[in-house]
mmCIF file of C-alpha atoms in Angstrom:
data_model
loop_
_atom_site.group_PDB
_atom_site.id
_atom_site.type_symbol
_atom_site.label_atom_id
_atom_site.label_comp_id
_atom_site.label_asym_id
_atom_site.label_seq_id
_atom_site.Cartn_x
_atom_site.Cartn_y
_atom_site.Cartn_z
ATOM 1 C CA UNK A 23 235.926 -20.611 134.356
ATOM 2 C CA UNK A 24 235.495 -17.050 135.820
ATOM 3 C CA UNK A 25 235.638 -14.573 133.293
ATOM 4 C CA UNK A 26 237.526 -12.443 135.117
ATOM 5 C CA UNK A 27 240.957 -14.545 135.054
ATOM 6 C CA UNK A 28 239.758 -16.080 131.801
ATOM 7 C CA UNK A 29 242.588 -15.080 129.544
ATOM 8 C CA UNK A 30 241.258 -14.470 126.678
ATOM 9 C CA UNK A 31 239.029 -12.139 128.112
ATOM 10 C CA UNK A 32 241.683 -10.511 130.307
ATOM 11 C CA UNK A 33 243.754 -9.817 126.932
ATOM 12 C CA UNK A 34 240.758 -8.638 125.655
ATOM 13 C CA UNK A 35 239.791 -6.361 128.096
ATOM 14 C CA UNK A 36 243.528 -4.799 128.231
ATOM 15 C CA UNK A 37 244.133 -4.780 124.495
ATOM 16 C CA UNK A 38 243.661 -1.020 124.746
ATOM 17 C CA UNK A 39 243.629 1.357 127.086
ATOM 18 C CA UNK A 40 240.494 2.479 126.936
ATOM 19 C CA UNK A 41 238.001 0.420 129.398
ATOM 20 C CA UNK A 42 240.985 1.006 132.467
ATOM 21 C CA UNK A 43 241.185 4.879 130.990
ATOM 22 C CA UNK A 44 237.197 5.059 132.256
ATOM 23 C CA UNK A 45 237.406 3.682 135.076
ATOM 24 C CA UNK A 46 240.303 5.184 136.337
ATOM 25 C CA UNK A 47 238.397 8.836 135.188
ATOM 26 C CA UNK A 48 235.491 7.975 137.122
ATOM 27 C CA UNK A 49 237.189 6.982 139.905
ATOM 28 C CA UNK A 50 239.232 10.616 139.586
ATOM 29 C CA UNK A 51 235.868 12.496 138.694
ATOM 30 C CA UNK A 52 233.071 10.764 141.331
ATOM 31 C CA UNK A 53 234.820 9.297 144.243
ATOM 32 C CA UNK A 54 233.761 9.589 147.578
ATOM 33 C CA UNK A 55 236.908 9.028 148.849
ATOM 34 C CA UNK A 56 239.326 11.719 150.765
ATOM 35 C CA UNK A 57 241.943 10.404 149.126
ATOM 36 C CA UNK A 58 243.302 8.136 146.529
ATOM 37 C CA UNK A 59 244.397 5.015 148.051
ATOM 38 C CA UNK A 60 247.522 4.796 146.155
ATOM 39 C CA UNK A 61 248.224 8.064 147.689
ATOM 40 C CA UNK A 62 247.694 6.855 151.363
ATOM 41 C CA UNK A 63 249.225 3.349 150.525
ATOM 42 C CA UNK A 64 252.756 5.048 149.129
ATOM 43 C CA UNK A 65 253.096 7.157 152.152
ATOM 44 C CA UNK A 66 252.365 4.719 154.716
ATOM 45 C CA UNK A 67 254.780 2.189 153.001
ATOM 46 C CA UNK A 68 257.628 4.883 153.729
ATOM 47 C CA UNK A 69 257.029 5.092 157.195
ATOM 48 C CA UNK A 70 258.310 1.316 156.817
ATOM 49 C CA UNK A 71 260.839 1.212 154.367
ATOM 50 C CA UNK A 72 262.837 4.211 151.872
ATOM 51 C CA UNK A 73 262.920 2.475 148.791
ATOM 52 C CA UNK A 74 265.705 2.042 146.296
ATOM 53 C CA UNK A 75 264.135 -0.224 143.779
ATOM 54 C CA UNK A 76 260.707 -0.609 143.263
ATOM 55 C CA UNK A 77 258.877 -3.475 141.081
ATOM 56 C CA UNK A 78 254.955 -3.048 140.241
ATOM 57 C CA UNK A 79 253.561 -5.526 139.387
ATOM 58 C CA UNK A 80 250.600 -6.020 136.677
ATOM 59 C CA UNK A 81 250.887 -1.928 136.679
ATOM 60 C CA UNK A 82 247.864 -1.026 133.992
ATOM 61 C CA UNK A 83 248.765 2.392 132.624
ATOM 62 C CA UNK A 84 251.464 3.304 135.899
ATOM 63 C CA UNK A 85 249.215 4.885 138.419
ATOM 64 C CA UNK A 86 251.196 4.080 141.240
ATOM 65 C CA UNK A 87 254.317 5.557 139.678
ATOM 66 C CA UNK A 88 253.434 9.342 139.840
ATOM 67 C CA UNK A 89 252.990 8.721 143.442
ATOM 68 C CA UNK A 90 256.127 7.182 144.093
ATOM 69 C CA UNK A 91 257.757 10.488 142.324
ATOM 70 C CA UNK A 92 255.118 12.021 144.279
ATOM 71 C CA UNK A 93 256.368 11.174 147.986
ATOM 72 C CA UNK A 94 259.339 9.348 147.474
ATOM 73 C CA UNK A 95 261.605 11.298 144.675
ATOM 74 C CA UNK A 96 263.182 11.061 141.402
ATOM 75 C CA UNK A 97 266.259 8.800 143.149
ATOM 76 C CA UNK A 98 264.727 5.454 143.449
ATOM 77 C CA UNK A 99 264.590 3.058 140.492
ATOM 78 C CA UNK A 100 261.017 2.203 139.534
ATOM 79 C CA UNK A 101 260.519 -1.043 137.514
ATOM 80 C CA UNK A 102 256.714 -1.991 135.707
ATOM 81 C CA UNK A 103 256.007 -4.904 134.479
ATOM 82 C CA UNK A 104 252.516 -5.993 132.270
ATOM 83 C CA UNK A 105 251.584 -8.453 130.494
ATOM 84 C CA UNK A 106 248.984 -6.462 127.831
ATOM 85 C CA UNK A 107 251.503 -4.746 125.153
ATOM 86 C CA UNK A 108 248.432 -1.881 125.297
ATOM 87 C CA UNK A 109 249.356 -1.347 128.693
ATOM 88 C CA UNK A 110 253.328 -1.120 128.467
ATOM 89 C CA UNK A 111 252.749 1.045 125.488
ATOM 90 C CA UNK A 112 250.759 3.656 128.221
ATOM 91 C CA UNK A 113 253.093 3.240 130.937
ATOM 92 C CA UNK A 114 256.029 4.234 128.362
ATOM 93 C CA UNK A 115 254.417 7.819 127.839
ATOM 94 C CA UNK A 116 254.051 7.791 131.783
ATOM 95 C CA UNK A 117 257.504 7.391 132.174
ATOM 96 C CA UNK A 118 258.627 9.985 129.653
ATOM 97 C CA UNK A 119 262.648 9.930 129.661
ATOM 98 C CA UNK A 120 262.727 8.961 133.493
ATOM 99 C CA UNK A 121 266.074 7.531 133.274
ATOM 100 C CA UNK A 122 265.309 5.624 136.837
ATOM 101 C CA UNK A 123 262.421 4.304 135.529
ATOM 102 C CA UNK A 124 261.405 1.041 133.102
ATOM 103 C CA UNK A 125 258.540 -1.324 132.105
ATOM 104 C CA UNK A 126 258.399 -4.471 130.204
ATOM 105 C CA UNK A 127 255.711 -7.258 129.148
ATOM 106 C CA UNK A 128 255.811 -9.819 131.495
ATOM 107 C CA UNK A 129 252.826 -11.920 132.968
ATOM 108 C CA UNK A 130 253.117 -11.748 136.905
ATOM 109 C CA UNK A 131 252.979 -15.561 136.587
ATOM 110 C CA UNK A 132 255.905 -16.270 134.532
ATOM 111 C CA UNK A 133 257.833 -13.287 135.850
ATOM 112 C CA UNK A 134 261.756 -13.735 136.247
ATOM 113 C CA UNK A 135 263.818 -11.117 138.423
ATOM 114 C CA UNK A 136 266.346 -11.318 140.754
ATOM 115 C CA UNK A 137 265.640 -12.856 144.616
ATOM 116 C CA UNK A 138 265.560 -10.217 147.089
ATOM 117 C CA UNK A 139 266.453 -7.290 144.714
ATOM 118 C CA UNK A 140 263.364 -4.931 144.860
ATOM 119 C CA UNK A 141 262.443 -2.915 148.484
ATOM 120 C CA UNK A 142 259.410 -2.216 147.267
ATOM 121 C CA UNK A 143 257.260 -4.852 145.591
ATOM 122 C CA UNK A 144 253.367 -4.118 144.292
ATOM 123 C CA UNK A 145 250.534 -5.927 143.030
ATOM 124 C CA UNK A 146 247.662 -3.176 143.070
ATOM 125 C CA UNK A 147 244.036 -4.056 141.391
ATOM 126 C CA UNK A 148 245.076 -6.972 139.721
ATOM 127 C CA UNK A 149 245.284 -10.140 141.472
ATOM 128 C CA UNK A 150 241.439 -11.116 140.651
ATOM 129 C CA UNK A 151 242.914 -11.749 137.291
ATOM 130 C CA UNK A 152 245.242 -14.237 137.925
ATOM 131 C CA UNK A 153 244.665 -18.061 138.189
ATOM 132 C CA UNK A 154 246.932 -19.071 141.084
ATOM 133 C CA UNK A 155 246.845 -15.917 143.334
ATOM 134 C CA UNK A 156 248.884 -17.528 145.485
ATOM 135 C CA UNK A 157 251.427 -18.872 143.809
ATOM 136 C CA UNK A 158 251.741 -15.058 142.380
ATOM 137 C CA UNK A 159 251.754 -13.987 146.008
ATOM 138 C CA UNK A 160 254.747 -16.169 146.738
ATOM 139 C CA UNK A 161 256.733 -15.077 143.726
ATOM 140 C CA UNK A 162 256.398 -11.599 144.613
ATOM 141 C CA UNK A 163 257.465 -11.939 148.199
ATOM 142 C CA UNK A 164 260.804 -14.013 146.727
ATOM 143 C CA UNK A 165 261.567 -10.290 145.349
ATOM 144 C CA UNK A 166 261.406 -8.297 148.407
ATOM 145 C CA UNK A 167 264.480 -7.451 149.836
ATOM 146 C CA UNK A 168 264.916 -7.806 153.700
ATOM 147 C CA UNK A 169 263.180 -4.680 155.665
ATOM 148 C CA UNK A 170 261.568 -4.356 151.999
ATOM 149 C CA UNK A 171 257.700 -4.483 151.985
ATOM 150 C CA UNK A 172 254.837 -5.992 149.889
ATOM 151 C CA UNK A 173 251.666 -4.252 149.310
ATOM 152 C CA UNK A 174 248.727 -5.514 147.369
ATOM 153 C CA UNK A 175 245.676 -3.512 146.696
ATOM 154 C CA UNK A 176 242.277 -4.522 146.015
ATOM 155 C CA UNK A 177 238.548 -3.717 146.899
ATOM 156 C CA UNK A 178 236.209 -4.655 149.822
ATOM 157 C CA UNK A 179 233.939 -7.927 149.064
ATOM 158 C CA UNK A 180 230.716 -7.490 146.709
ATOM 159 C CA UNK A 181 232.203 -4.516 145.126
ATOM 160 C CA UNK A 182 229.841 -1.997 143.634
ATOM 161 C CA UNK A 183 226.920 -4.249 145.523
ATOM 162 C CA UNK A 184 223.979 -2.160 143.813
ATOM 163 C CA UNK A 185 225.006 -1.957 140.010
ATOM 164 C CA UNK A 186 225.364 -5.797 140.701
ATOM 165 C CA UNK A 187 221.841 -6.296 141.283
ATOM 166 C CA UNK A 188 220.881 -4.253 138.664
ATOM 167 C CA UNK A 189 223.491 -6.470 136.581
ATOM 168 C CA UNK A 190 221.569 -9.927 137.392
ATOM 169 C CA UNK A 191 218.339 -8.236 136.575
ATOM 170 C CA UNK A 192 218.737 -7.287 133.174
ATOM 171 C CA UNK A 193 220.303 -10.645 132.647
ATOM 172 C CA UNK A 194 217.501 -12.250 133.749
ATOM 173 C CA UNK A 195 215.325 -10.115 131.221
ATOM 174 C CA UNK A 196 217.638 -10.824 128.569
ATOM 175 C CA UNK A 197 217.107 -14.566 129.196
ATOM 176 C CA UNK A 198 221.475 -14.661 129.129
ATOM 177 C CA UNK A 199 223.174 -17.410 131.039
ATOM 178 C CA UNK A 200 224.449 -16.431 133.850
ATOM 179 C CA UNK A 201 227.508 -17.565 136.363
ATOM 180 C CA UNK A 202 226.838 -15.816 140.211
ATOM 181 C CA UNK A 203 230.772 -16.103 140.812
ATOM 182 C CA UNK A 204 232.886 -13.968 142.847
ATOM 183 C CA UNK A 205 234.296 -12.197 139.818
ATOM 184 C CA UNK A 206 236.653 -9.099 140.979
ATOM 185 C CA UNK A 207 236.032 -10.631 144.697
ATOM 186 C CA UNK A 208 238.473 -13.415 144.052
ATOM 187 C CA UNK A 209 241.170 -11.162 145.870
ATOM 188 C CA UNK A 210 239.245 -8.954 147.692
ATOM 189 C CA UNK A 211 240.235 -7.047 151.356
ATOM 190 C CA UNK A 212 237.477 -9.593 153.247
ATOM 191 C CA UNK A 213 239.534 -12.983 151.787
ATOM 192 C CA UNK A 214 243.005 -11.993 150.620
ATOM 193 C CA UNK A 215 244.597 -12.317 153.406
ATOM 194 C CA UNK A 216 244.520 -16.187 153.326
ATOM 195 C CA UNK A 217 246.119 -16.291 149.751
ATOM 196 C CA UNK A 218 249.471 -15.174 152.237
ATOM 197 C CA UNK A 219 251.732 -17.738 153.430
ATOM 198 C CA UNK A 220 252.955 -14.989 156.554
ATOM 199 C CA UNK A 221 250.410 -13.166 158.567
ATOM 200 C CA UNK A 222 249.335 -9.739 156.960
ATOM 201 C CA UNK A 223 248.003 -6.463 157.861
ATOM 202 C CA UNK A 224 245.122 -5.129 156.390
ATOM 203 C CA UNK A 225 244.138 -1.328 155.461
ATOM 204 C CA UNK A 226 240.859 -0.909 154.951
ATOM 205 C CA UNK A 227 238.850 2.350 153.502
ATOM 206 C CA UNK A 228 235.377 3.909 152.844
ATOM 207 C CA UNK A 229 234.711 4.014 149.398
ATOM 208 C CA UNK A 230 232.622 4.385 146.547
ATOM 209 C CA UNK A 231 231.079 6.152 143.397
ATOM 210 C CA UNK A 232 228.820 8.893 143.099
ATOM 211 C CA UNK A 233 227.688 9.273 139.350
ATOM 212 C CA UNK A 234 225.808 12.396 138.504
ATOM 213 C CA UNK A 235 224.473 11.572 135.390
ATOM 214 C CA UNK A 236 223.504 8.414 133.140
ATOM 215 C CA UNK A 237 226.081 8.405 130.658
ATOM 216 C CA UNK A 238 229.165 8.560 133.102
ATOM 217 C CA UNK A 239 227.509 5.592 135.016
ATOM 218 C CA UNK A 240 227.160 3.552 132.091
ATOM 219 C CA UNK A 241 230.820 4.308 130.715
ATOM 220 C CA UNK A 242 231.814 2.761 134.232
ATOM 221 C CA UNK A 243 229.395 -0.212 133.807
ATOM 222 C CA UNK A 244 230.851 -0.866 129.860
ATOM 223 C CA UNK A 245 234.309 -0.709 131.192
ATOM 224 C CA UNK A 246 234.233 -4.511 131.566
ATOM 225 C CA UNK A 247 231.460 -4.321 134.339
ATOM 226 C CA UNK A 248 228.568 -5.560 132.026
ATOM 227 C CA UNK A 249 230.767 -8.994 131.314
ATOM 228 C CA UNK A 250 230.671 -10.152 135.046
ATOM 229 C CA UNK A 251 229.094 -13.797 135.643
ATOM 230 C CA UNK A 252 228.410 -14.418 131.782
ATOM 231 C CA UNK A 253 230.197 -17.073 129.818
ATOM 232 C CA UNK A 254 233.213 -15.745 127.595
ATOM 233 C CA UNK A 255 231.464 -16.756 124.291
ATOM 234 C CA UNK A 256 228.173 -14.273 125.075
ATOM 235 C CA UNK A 257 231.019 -11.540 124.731
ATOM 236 C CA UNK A 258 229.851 -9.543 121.211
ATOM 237 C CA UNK A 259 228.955 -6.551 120.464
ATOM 238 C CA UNK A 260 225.181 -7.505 119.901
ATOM 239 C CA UNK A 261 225.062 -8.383 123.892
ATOM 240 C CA UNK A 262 226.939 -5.328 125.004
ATOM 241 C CA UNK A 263 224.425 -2.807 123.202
ATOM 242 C CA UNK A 264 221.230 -5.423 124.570
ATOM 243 C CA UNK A 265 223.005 -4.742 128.394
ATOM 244 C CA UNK A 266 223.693 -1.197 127.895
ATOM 245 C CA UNK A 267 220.308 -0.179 126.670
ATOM 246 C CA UNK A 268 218.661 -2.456 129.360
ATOM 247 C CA UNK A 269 220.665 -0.606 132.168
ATOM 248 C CA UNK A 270 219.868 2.473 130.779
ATOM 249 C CA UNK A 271 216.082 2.232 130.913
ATOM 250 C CA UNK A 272 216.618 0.590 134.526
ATOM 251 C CA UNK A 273 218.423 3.224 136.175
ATOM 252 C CA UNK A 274 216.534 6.363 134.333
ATOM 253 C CA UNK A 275 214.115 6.786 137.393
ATOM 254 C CA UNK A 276 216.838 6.762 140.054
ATOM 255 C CA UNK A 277 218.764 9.165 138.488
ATOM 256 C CA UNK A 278 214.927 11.136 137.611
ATOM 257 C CA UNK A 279 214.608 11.190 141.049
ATOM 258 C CA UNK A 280 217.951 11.500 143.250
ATOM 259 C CA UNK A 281 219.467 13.177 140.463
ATOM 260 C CA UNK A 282 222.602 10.807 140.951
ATOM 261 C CA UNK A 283 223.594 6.865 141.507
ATOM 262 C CA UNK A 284 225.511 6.118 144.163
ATOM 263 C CA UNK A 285 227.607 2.913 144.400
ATOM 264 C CA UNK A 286 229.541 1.610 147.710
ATOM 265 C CA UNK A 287 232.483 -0.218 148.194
ATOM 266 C CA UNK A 288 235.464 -0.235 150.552
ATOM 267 C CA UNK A 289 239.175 0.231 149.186
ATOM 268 C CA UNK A 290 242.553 -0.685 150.499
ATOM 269 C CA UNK A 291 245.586 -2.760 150.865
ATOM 270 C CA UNK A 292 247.321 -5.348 152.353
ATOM 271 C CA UNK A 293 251.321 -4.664 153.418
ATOM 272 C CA UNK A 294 253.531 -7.267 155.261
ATOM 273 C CA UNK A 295 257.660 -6.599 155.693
ATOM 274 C CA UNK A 296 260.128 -8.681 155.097
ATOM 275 C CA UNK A 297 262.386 -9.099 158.029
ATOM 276 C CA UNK A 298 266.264 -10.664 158.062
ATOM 277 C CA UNK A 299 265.346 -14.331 158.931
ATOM 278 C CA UNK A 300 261.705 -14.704 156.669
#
């Protein structure tokens, strides 16, 4: 099984905050992007619809929900759920004493709510980690009111293309096994659309990540990067220092010479509104 919806290694990876913490700073320090796409996402999804009730799905430490008080206002009720208690613990010193505002532990795939009671429903950067994506997908859209909209954001296929091929060759080095899977391209902007049971529109982004130095690259790479295509029970700490070193002596010269590593990838999101009759 992928690693990457491999539960164990999902509850792994989440048990703390600290792998999402760097690469949500890296994304904030060295993106090439205008703008965050939860930025453009949340005010795009109000030319559709003014929420009341919002539901995020799988919400990490809350990123979307300073946005939402961002462009929308304190008025509308924003509800998180996550499955990792690391997670709920992070989004609960997000929310502060935001009486309009809640999270729980819930897994997206067991998740119970009320049909049609949430305007706004979002699964953002985390649909690669579940099993049956669209059974998920299906859930979700049970919760969206009519006129209410679901947005799901993800990355563009072959994500981060060059510290991939970096990846494979240190594994081959390493003599590792080694899984060439679609890892965090399960649900990616160039596929998801078919895990949709209505027609969907897509917004799609330049992205990427400039890094201006080794050690911020390789805090991005140890985030959970280093795991992708090997088998679960490789995961120790004895592997992760044999990767980290092995990427560190591989991408000396580029950064020697450019003076920074550049990684591409695309970003965005895929929306599609409930009408009366759906």
């Amino acid at each position: 099984m992928d690693q990457f919806f491999n539960r164990e290694f999902v509850q792994r990876s989440y048990a703390t905050q600290d792998n999402l913490a760097a690469r949500i700073l890296s994304h904030q320090r060295y993106s090439l992007q205008t703008e965050n796409i939860f930025d453009t996402m949340t005010r795009f999804a109000l030319t559709l619809s003014v929420p009341e009730k919002i539901l995020d799905i799988g919400a990490g430490t809350g990123a979307w929900y300073s946005r939402i008080r961002r462009y929308v206002g304190p008025d509308s009720f924003y509800q998180a759920v996550d499955q990792s208690p690391a997670m709920v613990t992070e989004i609960e010193k997000v929310l502060g004493h935001d009486s309009k505002a809640s999270v729980c532990m819930e897994s997206a795939e067991t998740l119970n709510a009320v049909p049609e009671s949430f305007d706004w429903v979002g699964l953002h950067f985390m649909l690669y980690h579940v099993v049956d994506i669209r059974g998920v997908l299906s859930k979700a859209w049970e919760l969206v009111h009519p006129s209410g909209v679901l947005l799901a954001a993800t990355n563009g296929s072959n994500s981060y293309a060059e510290m991939k091929v970096f990846h494979q060759q240190i594994i081959r080095k390493l003599g590792l096994p080694y899984q060439d899977n679609a890892g965090i391209d399960r649900f990616s902007l160039a596929i998801g659309s078919q895990f949709f049971s209505l027609p969907v529109h897509k917004v799609e982004v330049p992205a990427g990540l400039q890094f201006p130095d080794i050690d911020s690259y390789l805090s991005y790479y140890g985030s959970g990067f280093c795991w992708a295509g090997i088998p679960v029970e490789y995961h120790t700490p004895t592997v992760q220092e044999q990767l980290m070193q092995r990427m560190k002596e591989l991408v000396r010269p580029h950064f020697q010479q450019d003076h920074y590593l550049k990684l591409s990838n695309t970003t965005g999101y895929f929306w599609v509104q409930k009408q009366q009759n759906d």
